[in-house]
Amino acid sequence: MITEYIEAALARATYEIIQDEEPYYGEIPGLRGVWASGKTLEECRRNLAETVEDWVLLSIAKGLPIPALGEASICLPKKVAA
């Protein structure tokens, strides 16, 4: 479920080259605050995937909504046993 969501997020990612020590910058439209950078495009993509995973887990922990990305969605039961 999370893997498919991360793949859907990366498919929507936009990238640009910026003036920085890590010149590759990527973000996911629709996922506010989800961005990453890297020294290469591949490093940026790996970092972005990790950021999406962290964002999803934090959203779950805080009970925040996670928007669907096309067919990819994360649906949690109403009550999760602790």
Tab-separated table of N, CA and C in Angstrom:
chain	number	residue	atom	x	y	z
A	1	MET	N	0.830	-1.185	0.000
A	1	MET	CA	0.000	0.000	0.000
A	1	MET	C	0.880	1.255	0.000
A	2	ILE	N	1.854	1.345	0.896
A	2	ILE	CA	2.717	2.519	0.945
A	2	ILE	C	3.635	2.561	-0.279
A	3	THR	N	4.137	1.413	-0.700
A	3	THR	CA	5.023	1.370	-1.871
A	3	THR	C	4.319	1.895	-3.113
A	4	GLU	N	3.073	1.478	-3.326
A	4	GLU	CA	2.317	1.947	-4.486
A	4	GLU	C	2.070	3.452	-4.403
A	5	TYR	N	1.820	3.934	-3.192
A	5	TYR	CA	1.589	5.364	-3.000
A	5	TYR	C	2.868	6.151	-3.325
A	6	ILE	N	4.007	5.670	-2.857
A	6	ILE	CA	5.283	6.341	-3.136
A	6	ILE	C	5.551	6.347	-4.636
A	7	GLU	N	5.305	5.234	-5.313
A	7	GLU	CA	5.506	5.162	-6.761
A	7	GLU	C	4.597	6.151	-7.486
A	8	ALA	N	3.337	6.261	-7.045
A	8	ALA	CA	2.409	7.214	-7.659
A	8	ALA	C	2.871	8.646	-7.411
A	9	ALA	N	3.387	8.910	-6.223
A	9	ALA	CA	3.893	10.248	-5.914
A	9	ALA	C	5.081	10.584	-6.803
A	10	LEU	N	6.026	9.656	-6.942
A	10	LEU	CA	7.205	9.903	-7.778
A	10	LEU	C	6.834	10.098	-9.240
A	11	ALA	N	5.782	9.439	-9.683
A	11	ALA	CA	5.333	9.614	-11.071
A	11	ALA	C	4.819	11.037	-11.309
A	12	ARG	N	4.395	11.720	-10.245
A	12	ARG	CA	3.885	13.087	-10.352
A	12	ARG	C	4.958	14.137	-10.055
A	13	ALA	N	6.124	13.698	-9.633
A	13	ALA	CA	7.175	14.622	-9.197
A	13	ALA	C	7.608	15.558	-10.311
A	14	THR	N	7.975	16.751	-9.896
A	14	THR	CA	8.578	17.709	-10.812
A	14	THR	C	9.989	18.006	-10.301
A	15	TYR	N	10.892	18.219	-11.213
A	15	TYR	CA	12.293	18.434	-10.863
A	15	TYR	C	12.808	19.689	-11.545
A	16	GLU	N	13.793	20.298	-10.896
A	16	GLU	CA	14.475	21.433	-11.508
A	16	GLU	C	15.903	21.487	-10.982
A	17	ILE	N	16.728	22.210	-11.696
A	17	ILE	CA	18.115	22.407	-11.260
A	17	ILE	C	18.194	23.791	-10.639
A	18	ILE	N	18.747	23.828	-9.424
A	18	ILE	CA	18.856	25.075	-8.682
A	18	ILE	C	20.335	25.377	-8.405
A	19	GLN	N	20.621	26.583	-8.020
A	19	GLN	CA	21.979	26.979	-7.655
A	19	GLN	C	22.200	26.600	-6.195
A	20	ASP	N	22.763	25.422	-5.964
A	20	ASP	CA	22.948	24.925	-4.610
A	20	ASP	C	24.018	23.845	-4.633
A	21	GLU	N	24.485	23.477	-3.457
A	21	GLU	CA	25.446	22.373	-3.329
A	21	GLU	C	24.836	21.063	-3.840
A	22	GLU	N	23.538	20.914	-3.633
A	22	GLU	CA	22.780	19.778	-4.181
A	22	GLU	C	21.826	20.373	-5.214
A	23	PRO	N	22.246	20.419	-6.473
A	23	PRO	CA	21.514	21.194	-7.476
A	23	PRO	C	20.209	20.594	-7.990
A	24	TYR	N	19.964	19.328	-7.726
A	24	TYR	CA	18.716	18.733	-8.204
A	24	TYR	C	17.660	18.854	-7.114
A	25	TYR	N	16.539	19.461	-7.467
A	25	TYR	CA	15.445	19.716	-6.530
A	25	TYR	C	14.186	19.071	-7.087
A	26	GLY	N	13.444	18.363	-6.235
A	26	GLY	CA	12.198	17.744	-6.667
A	26	GLY	C	11.117	17.933	-5.630
A	27	GLU	N	9.880	18.003	-6.093
A	27	GLU	CA	8.736	18.112	-5.197
A	27	GLU	C	7.546	17.379	-5.799
A	28	ILE	N	6.570	17.103	-4.945
A	28	ILE	CA	5.370	16.387	-5.377
A	28	ILE	C	4.192	17.356	-5.333
A	29	PRO	N	3.661	17.761	-6.482
A	29	PRO	CA	2.469	18.608	-6.467
A	29	PRO	C	1.317	17.883	-5.754
A	30	GLY	N	0.640	18.605	-4.895
A	30	GLY	CA	-0.480	18.017	-4.157
A	30	GLY	C	-0.102	17.500	-2.785
A	31	LEU	N	1.191	17.348	-2.518
A	31	LEU	CA	1.646	16.925	-1.190
A	31	LEU	C	2.450	18.093	-0.610
A	32	ARG	N	1.756	18.932	0.108
A	32	ARG	CA	2.344	20.167	0.632
A	32	ARG	C	3.565	19.892	1.510
A	33	GLY	N	4.654	20.578	1.205
A	33	GLY	CA	5.861	20.467	2.000
A	33	GLY	C	6.729	19.262	1.693
A	34	VAL	N	6.363	18.478	0.687
A	34	VAL	CA	7.154	17.296	0.337
A	34	VAL	C	8.114	17.666	-0.790
A	35	TRP	N	9.396	17.766	-0.429
A	35	TRP	CA	10.434	18.104	-1.403
A	35	TRP	C	11.743	17.480	-0.948
A	36	ALA	N	12.688	17.412	-1.870
A	36	ALA	CA	14.018	16.876	-1.562
A	36	ALA	C	14.998	17.408	-2.589
A	37	SER	N	16.271	17.240	-2.289
A	37	SER	CA	17.315	17.640	-3.224
A	37	SER	C	18.397	16.567	-3.237
A	38	GLY	N	19.321	16.687	-4.165
A	38	GLY	CA	20.404	15.722	-4.261
A	38	GLY	C	21.484	16.207	-5.209
A	39	LYS	N	22.633	15.568	-5.130
A	39	LYS	CA	23.752	15.926	-6.011
A	39	LYS	C	23.545	15.409	-7.425
A	40	THR	N	22.730	14.344	-7.568
A	40	THR	CA	22.368	13.811	-8.879
A	40	THR	C	20.851	13.657	-8.915
A	41	LEU	N	20.309	13.472	-10.107
A	41	LEU	CA	18.866	13.277	-10.219
A	41	LEU	C	18.443	12.007	-9.490
A	42	GLU	N	19.224	10.945	-9.609
A	42	GLU	CA	18.872	9.691	-8.929
A	42	GLU	C	18.899	9.847	-7.412
A	43	GLU	N	19.888	10.571	-6.895
A	43	GLU	CA	19.945	10.816	-5.454
A	43	GLU	C	18.732	11.634	-5.015
A	44	CYS	N	18.359	12.607	-5.810
A	44	CYS	CA	17.188	13.418	-5.513
A	44	CYS	C	15.933	12.547	-5.479
A	45	ARG	N	15.781	11.644	-6.449
A	45	ARG	CA	14.618	10.744	-6.485
A	45	ARG	C	14.587	9.835	-5.261
A	46	ARG	N	15.752	9.298	-4.867
A	46	ARG	CA	15.803	8.453	-3.663
A	46	ARG	C	15.413	9.257	-2.427
A	47	ASN	N	15.962	10.453	-2.313
A	47	ASN	CA	15.641	11.311	-1.173
A	47	ASN	C	14.164	11.693	-1.159
A	48	LEU	N	13.615	11.934	-2.335
A	48	LEU	CA	12.202	12.293	-2.436
A	48	LEU	C	11.327	11.110	-2.027
A	49	ALA	N	11.690	9.902	-2.433
A	49	ALA	CA	10.934	8.707	-2.031
A	49	ALA	C	10.949	8.548	-0.509
A	50	GLU	N	12.103	8.756	0.117
A	50	GLU	CA	12.195	8.669	1.574
A	50	GLU	C	11.351	9.754	2.244
A	51	THR	N	11.335	10.936	1.657
A	51	THR	CA	10.539	12.032	2.208
A	51	THR	C	9.055	11.715	2.131
A	52	VAL	N	8.611	11.156	1.007
A	52	VAL	CA	7.201	10.773	0.874
A	52	VAL	C	6.854	9.722	1.931
A	53	GLU	N	7.711	8.720	2.099
A	53	GLU	CA	7.461	7.683	3.102
A	53	GLU	C	7.354	8.298	4.504
A	54	ASP	N	8.288	9.160	4.862
A	54	ASP	CA	8.243	9.818	6.171
A	54	ASP	C	6.975	10.647	6.329
A	55	TRP	N	6.587	11.360	5.272
A	55	TRP	CA	5.394	12.197	5.295
A	55	TRP	C	4.142	11.342	5.521
A	56	VAL	N	4.061	10.205	4.836
A	56	VAL	CA	2.917	9.304	5.001
A	56	VAL	C	2.865	8.781	6.430
A	57	LEU	N	3.986	8.312	6.953
A	57	LEU	CA	4.007	7.755	8.308
A	57	LEU	C	3.669	8.815	9.355
A	58	LEU	N	4.167	10.026	9.180
A	58	LEU	CA	3.842	11.103	10.103
A	58	LEU	C	2.358	11.452	10.019
A	59	SER	N	1.830	11.490	8.812
A	59	SER	CA	0.404	11.777	8.633
A	59	SER	C	-0.452	10.719	9.314
A	60	ILE	N	-0.063	9.456	9.201
A	60	ILE	CA	-0.792	8.374	9.860
A	60	ILE	C	-0.722	8.555	11.376
A	61	ALA	N	0.476	8.805	11.889
A	61	ALA	CA	0.670	8.948	13.331
A	61	ALA	C	-0.144	10.106	13.905
A	62	LYS	N	-0.277	11.182	13.139
A	62	LYS	CA	-0.997	12.361	13.614
A	62	LYS	C	-2.471	12.359	13.219
A	63	GLY	N	-2.891	11.334	12.481
A	63	GLY	CA	-4.289	11.256	12.061
A	63	GLY	C	-4.657	12.290	11.017
A	64	LEU	N	-3.686	12.717	10.226
A	64	LEU	CA	-3.935	13.710	9.186
A	64	LEU	C	-4.407	13.037	7.902
A	65	PRO	N	-5.172	13.748	7.098
A	65	PRO	CA	-5.638	13.157	5.839
A	65	PRO	C	-4.489	12.960	4.856
A	66	ILE	N	-4.575	11.889	4.088
A	66	ILE	CA	-3.592	11.588	3.055
A	66	ILE	C	-4.351	11.570	1.731
A	67	PRO	N	-4.076	12.554	0.860
A	67	PRO	CA	-4.838	12.621	-0.384
A	67	PRO	C	-4.518	11.451	-1.317
A	68	ALA	N	-5.535	11.000	-2.023
A	68	ALA	CA	-5.329	9.966	-3.039
A	68	ALA	C	-4.532	10.573	-4.187
A	69	LEU	N	-3.708	9.749	-4.802
A	69	LEU	CA	-2.949	10.149	-5.981
A	69	LEU	C	-3.400	9.244	-7.116
A	70	GLY	N	-4.424	9.667	-7.813
A	70	GLY	CA	-4.999	8.811	-8.848
A	70	GLY	C	-5.598	7.577	-8.207
A	71	GLU	N	-5.150	6.405	-8.617
A	71	GLU	CA	-5.639	5.131	-8.077
A	71	GLU	C	-4.992	4.783	-6.736
A	72	ALA	N	-3.885	5.438	-6.411
A	72	ALA	CA	-3.148	5.115	-5.188
A	72	ALA	C	-3.710	5.894	-4.005
A	73	SER	N	-4.082	5.144	-2.976
A	73	SER	CA	-4.579	5.787	-1.766
A	73	SER	C	-4.202	4.936	-0.560
A	74	ILE	N	-4.222	5.589	0.574
A	74	ILE	CA	-3.940	4.883	1.827
A	74	ILE	C	-5.174	5.053	2.702
A	75	CYS	N	-5.848	3.954	2.931
A	75	CYS	CA	-7.061	3.959	3.752
A	75	CYS	C	-6.788	3.184	5.019
A	76	LEU	N	-6.995	3.845	6.130
A	76	LEU	CA	-6.773	3.207	7.415
A	76	LEU	C	-8.112	2.896	8.070
A	77	PRO	N	-8.156	1.855	8.879
A	77	PRO	CA	-9.385	1.587	9.609
A	77	PRO	C	-9.666	2.729	10.568
A	78	LYS	N	-10.928	2.907	10.912
A	78	LYS	CA	-11.321	3.995	11.825
A	78	LYS	C	-10.603	3.890	13.148
A	79	LYS	N	-10.438	2.679	13.642
A	79	LYS	CA	-9.788	2.481	14.937
A	79	LYS	C	-8.625	1.527	14.749
A	80	VAL	N	-7.450	1.973	15.159
A	80	VAL	CA	-6.254	1.148	15.064
A	80	VAL	C	-5.847	0.785	16.466
A	81	ALA	N	-5.659	-0.521	16.727
A	81	ALA	CA	-5.259	-0.969	18.057
A	81	ALA	C	-3.848	-0.500	18.344
A	82	ALA	N	-3.638	-0.020	19.555
A	82	ALA	CA	-2.315	0.478	19.936
A	82	ALA	C	-1.478	-0.618	20.548
